[in-house]
PDB file of C-alpha atoms in Angstrom:
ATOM      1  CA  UNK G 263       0.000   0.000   0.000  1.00 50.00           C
ATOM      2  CA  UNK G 264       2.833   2.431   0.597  1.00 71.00           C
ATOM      3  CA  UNK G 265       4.320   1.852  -2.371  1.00 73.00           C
ATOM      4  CA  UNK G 266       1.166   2.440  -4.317  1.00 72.00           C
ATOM      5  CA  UNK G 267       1.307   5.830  -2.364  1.00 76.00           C
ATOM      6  CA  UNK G 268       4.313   6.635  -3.055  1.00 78.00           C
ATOM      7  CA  UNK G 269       4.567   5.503  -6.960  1.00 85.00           C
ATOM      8  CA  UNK G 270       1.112   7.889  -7.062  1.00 88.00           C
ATOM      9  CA  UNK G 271       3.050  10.553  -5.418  1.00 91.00           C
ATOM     10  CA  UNK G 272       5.725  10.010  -7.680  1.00 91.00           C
ATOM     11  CA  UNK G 273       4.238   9.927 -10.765  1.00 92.00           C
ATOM     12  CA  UNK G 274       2.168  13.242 -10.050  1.00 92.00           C
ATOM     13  CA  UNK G 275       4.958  15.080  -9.304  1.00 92.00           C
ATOM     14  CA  UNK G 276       6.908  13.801 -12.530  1.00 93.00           C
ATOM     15  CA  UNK G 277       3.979  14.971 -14.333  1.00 93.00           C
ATOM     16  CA  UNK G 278       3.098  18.554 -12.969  1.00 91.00           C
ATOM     17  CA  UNK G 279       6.767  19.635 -11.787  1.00 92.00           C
ATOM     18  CA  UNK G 280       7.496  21.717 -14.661  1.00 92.00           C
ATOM     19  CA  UNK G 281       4.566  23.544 -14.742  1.00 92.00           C
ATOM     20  CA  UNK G 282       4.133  23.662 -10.724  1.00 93.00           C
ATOM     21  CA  UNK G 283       7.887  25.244 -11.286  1.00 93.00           C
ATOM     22  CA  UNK G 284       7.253  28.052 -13.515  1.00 91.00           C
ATOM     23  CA  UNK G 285       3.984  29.079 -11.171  1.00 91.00           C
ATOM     24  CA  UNK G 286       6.008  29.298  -8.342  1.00 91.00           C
ATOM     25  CA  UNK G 287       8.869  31.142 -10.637  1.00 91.00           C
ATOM     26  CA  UNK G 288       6.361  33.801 -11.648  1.00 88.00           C
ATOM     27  CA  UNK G 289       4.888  33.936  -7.871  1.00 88.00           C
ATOM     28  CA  UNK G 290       8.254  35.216  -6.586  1.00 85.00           C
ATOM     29  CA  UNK G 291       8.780  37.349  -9.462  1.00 83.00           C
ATOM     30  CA  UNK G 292      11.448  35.222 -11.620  1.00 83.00           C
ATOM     31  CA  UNK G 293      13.603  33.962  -8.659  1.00 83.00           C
ATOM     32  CA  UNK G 294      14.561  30.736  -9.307  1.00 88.00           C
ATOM     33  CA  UNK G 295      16.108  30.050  -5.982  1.00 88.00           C
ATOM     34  CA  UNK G 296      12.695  31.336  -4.060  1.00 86.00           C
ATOM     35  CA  UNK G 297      10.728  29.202  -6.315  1.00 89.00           C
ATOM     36  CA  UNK G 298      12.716  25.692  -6.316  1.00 91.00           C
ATOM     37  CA  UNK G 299      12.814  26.194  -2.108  1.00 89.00           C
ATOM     38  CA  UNK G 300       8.815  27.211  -2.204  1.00 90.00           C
ATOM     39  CA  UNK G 301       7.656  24.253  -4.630  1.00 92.00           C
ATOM     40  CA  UNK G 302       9.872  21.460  -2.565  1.00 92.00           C
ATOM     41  CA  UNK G 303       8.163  22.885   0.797  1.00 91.00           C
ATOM     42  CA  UNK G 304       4.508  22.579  -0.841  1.00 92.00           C
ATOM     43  CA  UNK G 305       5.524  19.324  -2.442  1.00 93.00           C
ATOM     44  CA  UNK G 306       6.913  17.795   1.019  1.00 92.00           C
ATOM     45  CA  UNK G 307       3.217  19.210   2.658  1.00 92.00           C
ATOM     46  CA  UNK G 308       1.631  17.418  -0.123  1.00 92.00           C
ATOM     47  CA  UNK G 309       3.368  14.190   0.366  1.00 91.00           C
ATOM     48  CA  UNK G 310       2.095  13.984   3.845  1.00 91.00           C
ATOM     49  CA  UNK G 311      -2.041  14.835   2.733  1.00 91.00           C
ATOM     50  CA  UNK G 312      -1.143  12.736   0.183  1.00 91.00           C
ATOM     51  CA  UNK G 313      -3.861  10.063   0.536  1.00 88.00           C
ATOM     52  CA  UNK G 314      -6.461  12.492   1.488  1.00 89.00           C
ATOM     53  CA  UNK G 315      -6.031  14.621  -1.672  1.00 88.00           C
ATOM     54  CA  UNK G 316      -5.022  11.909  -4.446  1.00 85.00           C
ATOM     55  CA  UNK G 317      -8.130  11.336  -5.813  1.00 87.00           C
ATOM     56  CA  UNK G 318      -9.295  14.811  -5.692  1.00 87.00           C
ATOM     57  CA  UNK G 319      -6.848  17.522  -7.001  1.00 87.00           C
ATOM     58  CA  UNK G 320      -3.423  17.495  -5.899  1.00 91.00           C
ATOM     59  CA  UNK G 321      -2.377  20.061  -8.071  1.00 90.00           C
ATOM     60  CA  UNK G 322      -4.988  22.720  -6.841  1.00 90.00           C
ATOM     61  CA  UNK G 323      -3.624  21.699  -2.939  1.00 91.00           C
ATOM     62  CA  UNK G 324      -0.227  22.807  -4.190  1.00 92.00           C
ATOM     63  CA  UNK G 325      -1.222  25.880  -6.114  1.00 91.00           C
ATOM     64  CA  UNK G 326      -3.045  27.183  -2.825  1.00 91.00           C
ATOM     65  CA  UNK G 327       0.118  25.846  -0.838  1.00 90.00           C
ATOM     66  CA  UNK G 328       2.431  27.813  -3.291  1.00 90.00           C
ATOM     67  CA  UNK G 329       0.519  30.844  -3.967  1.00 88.00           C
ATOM     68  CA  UNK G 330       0.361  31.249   0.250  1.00 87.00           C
ATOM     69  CA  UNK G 331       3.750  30.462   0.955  1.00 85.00           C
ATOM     70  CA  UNK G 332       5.202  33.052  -1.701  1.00 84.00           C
ATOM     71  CA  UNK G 333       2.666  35.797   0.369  1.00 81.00           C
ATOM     72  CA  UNK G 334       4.584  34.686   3.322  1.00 78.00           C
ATOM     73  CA  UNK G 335       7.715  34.090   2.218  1.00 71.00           C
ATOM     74  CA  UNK G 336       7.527  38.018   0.703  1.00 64.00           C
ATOM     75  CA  UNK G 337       7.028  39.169   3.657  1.00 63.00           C
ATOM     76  CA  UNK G 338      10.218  37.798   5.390  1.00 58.00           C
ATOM     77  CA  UNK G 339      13.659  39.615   4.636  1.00 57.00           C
ATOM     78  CA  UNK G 340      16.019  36.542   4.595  1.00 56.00           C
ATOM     79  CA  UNK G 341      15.203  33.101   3.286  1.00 52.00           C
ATOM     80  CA  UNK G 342      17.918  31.057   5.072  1.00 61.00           C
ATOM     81  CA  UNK G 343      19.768  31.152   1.629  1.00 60.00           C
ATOM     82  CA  UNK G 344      23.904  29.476   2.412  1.00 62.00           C
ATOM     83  CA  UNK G 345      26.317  29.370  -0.070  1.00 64.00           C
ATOM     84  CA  UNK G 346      27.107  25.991  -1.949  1.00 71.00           C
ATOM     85  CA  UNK G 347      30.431  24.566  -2.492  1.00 73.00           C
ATOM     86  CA  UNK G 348      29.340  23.123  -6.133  1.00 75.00           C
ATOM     87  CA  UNK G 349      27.563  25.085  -8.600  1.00 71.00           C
ATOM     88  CA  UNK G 350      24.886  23.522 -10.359  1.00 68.00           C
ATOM     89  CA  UNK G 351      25.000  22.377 -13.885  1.00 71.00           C
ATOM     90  CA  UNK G 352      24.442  25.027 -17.496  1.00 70.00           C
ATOM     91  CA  UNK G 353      22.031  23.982 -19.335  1.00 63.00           C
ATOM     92  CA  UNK G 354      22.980  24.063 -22.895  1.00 61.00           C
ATOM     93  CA  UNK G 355      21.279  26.812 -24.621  1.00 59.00           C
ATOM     94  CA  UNK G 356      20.414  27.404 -28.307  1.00 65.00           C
ATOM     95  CA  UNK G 357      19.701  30.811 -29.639  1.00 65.00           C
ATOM     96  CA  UNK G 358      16.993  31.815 -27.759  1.00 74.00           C
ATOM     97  CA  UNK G 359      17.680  35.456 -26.794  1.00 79.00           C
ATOM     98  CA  UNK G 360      14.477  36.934 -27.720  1.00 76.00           C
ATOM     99  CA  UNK G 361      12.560  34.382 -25.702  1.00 78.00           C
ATOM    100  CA  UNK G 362      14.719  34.757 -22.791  1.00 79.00           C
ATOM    101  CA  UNK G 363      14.815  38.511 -22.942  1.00 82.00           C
ATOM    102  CA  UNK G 364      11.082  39.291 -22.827  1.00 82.00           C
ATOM    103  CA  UNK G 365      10.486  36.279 -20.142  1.00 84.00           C
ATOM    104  CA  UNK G 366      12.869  37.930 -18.189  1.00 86.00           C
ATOM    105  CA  UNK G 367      11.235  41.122 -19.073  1.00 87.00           C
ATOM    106  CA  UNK G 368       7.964  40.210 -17.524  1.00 87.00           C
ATOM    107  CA  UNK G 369       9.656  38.472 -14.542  1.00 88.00           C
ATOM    108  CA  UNK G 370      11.358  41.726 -13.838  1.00 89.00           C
ATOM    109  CA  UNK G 371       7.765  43.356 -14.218  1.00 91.00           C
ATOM    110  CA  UNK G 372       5.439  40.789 -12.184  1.00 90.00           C
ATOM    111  CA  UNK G 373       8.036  41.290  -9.133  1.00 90.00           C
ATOM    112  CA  UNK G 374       7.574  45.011  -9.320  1.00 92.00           C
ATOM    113  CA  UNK G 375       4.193  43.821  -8.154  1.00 92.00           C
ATOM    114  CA  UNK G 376       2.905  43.273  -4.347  1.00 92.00           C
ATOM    115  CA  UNK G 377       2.781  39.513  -3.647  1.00 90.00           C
ATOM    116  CA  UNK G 378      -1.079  40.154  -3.519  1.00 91.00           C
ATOM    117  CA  UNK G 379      -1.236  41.423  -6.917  1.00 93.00           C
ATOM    118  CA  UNK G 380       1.032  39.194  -8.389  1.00 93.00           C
ATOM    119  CA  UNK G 381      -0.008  36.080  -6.694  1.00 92.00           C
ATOM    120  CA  UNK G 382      -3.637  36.897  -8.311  1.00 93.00           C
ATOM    121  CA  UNK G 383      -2.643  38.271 -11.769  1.00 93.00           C
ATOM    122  CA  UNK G 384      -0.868  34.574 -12.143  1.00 92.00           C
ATOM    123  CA  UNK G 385      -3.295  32.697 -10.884  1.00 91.00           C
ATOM    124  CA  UNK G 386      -6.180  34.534 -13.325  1.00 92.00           C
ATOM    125  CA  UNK G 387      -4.483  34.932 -16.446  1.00 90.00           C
ATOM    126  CA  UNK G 388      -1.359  32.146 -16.196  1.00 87.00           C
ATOM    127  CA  UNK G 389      -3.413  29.399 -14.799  1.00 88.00           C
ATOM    128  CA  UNK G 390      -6.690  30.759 -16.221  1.00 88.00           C
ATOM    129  CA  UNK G 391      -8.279  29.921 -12.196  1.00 90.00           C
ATOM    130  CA  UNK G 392     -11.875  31.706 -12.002  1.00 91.00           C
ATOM    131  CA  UNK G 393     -12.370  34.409  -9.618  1.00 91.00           C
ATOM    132  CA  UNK G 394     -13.859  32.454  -6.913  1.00 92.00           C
ATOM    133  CA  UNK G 395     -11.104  30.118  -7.264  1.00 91.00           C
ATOM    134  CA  UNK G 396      -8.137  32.883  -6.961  1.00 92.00           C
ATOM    135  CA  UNK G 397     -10.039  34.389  -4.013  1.00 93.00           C
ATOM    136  CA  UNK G 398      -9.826  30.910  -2.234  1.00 92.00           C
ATOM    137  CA  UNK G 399      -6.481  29.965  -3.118  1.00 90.00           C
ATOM    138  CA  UNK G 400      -5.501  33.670  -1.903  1.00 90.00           C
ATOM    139  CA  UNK G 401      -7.880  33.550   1.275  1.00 92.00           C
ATOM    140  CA  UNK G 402      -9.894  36.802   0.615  1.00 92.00           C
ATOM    141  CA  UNK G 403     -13.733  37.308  -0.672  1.00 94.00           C
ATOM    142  CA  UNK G 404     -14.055  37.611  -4.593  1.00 93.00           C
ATOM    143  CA  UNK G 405     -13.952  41.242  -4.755  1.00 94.00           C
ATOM    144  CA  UNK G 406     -10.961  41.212  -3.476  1.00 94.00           C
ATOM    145  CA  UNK G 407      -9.323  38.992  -5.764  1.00 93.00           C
ATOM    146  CA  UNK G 408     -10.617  40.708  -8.788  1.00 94.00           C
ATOM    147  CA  UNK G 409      -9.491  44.036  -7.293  1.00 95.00           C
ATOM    148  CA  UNK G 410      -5.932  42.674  -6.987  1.00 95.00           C
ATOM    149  CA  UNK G 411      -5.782  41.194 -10.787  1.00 94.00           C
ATOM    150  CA  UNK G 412      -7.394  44.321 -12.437  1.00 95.00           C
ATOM    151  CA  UNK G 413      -4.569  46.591 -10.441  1.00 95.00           C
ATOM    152  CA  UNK G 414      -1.848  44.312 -11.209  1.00 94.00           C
ATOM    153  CA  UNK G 415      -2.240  44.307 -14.588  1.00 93.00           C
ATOM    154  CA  UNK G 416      -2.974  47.554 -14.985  1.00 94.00           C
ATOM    155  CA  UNK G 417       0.571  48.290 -13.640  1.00 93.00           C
ATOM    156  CA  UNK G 418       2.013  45.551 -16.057  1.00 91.00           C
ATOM    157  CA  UNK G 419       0.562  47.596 -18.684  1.00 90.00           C
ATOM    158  CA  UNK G 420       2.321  50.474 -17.514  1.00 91.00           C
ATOM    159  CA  UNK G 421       5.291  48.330 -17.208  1.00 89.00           C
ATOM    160  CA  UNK G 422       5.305  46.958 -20.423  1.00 87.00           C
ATOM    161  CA  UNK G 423       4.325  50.027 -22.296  1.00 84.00           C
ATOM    162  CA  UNK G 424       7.516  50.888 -24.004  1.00 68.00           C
ATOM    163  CA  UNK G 425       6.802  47.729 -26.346  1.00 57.00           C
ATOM    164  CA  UNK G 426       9.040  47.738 -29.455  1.00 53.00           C
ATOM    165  CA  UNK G 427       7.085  48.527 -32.618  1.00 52.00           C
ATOM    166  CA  UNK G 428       7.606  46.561 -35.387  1.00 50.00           C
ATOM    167  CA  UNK G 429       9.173  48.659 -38.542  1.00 48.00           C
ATOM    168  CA  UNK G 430       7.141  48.255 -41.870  1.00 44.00           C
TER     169      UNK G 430
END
């Protein structure tokens, strides 16, 4: 039986890592670091609700999990970050400069954002999450929600306005 569990667990987490990865990347506003140490915590909390939540949806448990632990975790000044002797491996990279340089682009802009605001901007237009949905996930009424993702993007708008116009 705890095998089953685990091989579950296992194979969920195979599945959904990538994408769990890049919401928790845009919930801290591009920081890989932040976002690797936030989706192991809500992965290890998942682990142990595990058998409570497999059948119904894991991934929604993490995305609440992630999306309040980057709130939190903004509010702290020092993440218990300590240097490594090793450095981790390069990936090998094609030419993919323009993809790189307006994702990091909209990073930069999402973590000019308050957590609130960015947490709910994410969740409504990156993981396409109804209002009702966001406003659980960030523990506030509706309203509230909606407030935050209309204001957020209006400042990535602002952000983003000096958008390169194509010549022609």
């Amino acid at each position: 039986m705890e095998q089953a569990r685990a091989g579950e667990y296992d194979a969920f987490v195979a599945a959904r890592w990538s994408v769990l990865f890049h919401l928790a990347r845009l919930l801290t506003g591009g920081d890989r670091h932040r976002a690797e140490d936030l989706l192991q915590e809500s992965l290890v909390k998942l682990w142990f609700v595990w058998p409570k939540v497999a059948d119904e949806a894991p991934e929604a448990y993490v995305r609440t999990v992630l999306a309040r632990a980057a709130a939190r975790s903004a509010r702290r000044r020092w993440w218990g970050e300590r240097p490594m002797e090793e450095l981790p491996e390069v990936a090998a990279a094609g030419d993919m400069s323009a993809t790189v340089a307006e994702r990091s682009r909209l990073e930069a802009a999402l973590a000019q954002l308050s957590p609130q605001q960015r947490a709910a901007v994410v969740l409504r237009y990156y993981q396409d999450l109804p209002d009702r949905q966001v406003a659980e996930i960030l523990g506030c009424p509706a309203g509230t929600a909606r407030s935050h993702a209309a204001r957020g993007v209006a400042r990535l708008r602002r952000l983003l306005a000096d958008v390169i116009e194509p010549v022609g």
